[in-house]
Coordinates of C-alpha atoms in Angstrom, one line a residue:
X1 CA -0.4 0.5 -0.4
X2 CA 1.1 3.5 -0.8
X3 CA 2.1 5.4 1.9
X4 CA 0.6 9.3 2.0
X5 CA 2.4 12.1 1.2
X6 CA 2.1 15.5 3.0
X7 CA 2.5 18.7 0.2
X8 CA 2.1 22.6 0.8
X9 CA 0.2 24.2 -1.7
X10 CA -0.2 28.3 -1.7
X11 CA -3.5 29.5 -1.9
X12 CA -2.9 29.9 -6.0
X13 CA -1.7 26.6 -6.7
X14 CA -4.2 24.9 -4.6
X15 CA -6.7 26.6 -6.9
X16 CA -5.9 25.6 -10.2
X17 CA -5.3 22.3 -9.1
X18 CA -8.5 22.0 -7.6
X19 CA -10.6 23.6 -10.3
X20 CA -8.3 21.5 -12.9
X21 CA -8.9 18.0 -11.3
X22 CA -13.0 19.0 -11.0
X23 CA -13.2 20.1 -15.2
X24 CA -11.5 16.2 -15.5
X25 CA -14.2 14.7 -12.8
X26 CA -11.9 13.5 -10.7
X27 CA -10.9 14.5 -6.9
X28 CA -8.1 16.7 -6.8
X29 CA -5.7 14.1 -5.2
X30 CA -6.3 12.4 -7.4
X31 CA -5.1 14.4 -10.1
X32 CA -1.8 15.7 -8.4
X33 CA -1.2 11.6 -8.4
X34 CA -1.3 12.3 -12.6
X35 CA 1.0 14.8 -12.5
X36 CA 3.3 13.2 -10.2
X37 CA 3.4 10.3 -12.1
X38 CA 3.6 11.2 -15.9
X39 CA 6.4 13.7 -14.2
X40 CA 8.3 10.8 -12.8
X41 CA 8.0 8.8 -16.3
X42 CA 9.0 12.0 -18.1
X43 CA 12.0 12.4 -15.6
X44 CA 13.3 9.1 -16.1
X45 CA 12.4 8.8 -20.2
X46 CA 14.6 11.9 -20.3
X47 CA 17.5 10.3 -18.0
X48 CA 17.5 6.9 -20.5
X49 CA 17.9 9.6 -23.1
X50 CA 21.1 11.9 -21.9
X51 CA 22.6 8.7 -20.5
X52 CA 22.0 7.8 -24.1
X53 CA 24.1 10.1 -25.5
X54 CA 26.3 10.1 -23.0
X55 CA 27.4 6.1 -24.3
X56 CA 26.6 7.4 -27.8
X57 CA 29.8 10.5 -26.9
X58 CA 32.1 8.5 -25.2
X59 CA 32.0 5.7 -27.8
X60 CA 32.6 8.4 -30.4
X61 CA 35.5 9.6 -28.7
X62 CA 36.8 6.0 -28.4
X63 CA 38.2 3.9 -30.6
X64 CA 38.0 0.7 -28.5
X65 CA 34.9 1.6 -27.7
X66 CA 33.7 1.4 -32.0
X67 CA 35.9 -1.5 -32.3
X68 CA 33.3 -3.1 -29.1
X69 CA 30.2 -1.7 -31.2
X70 CA 32.1 -3.8 -34.4
X71 CA 32.7 -7.1 -33.3
X72 CA 28.9 -7.3 -31.1
X73 CA 27.3 -6.1 -34.5
X74 CA 27.0 -2.4 -34.9
X75 CA 24.0 -0.1 -33.5
X76 CA 20.3 -1.4 -33.9
X77 CA 19.4 2.6 -34.3
X78 CA 18.0 3.9 -37.9

């Protein structure tokens, strides 16, 4: 079971979130959970992209890494 999380919202932000939740027809708590889940997924994808770019830069600059890629069948990108 998930544990509760306490966050402080200023009145303007809370009002905006409540209005958006109401427009979606869901409770504020569900709306905030959905926002957080979407943000966490986006952050994870962004981290994976940054890590992939870092590896690509390393391989491009390192002959031994390039050899390894060639020995294992090259890149699998388009």
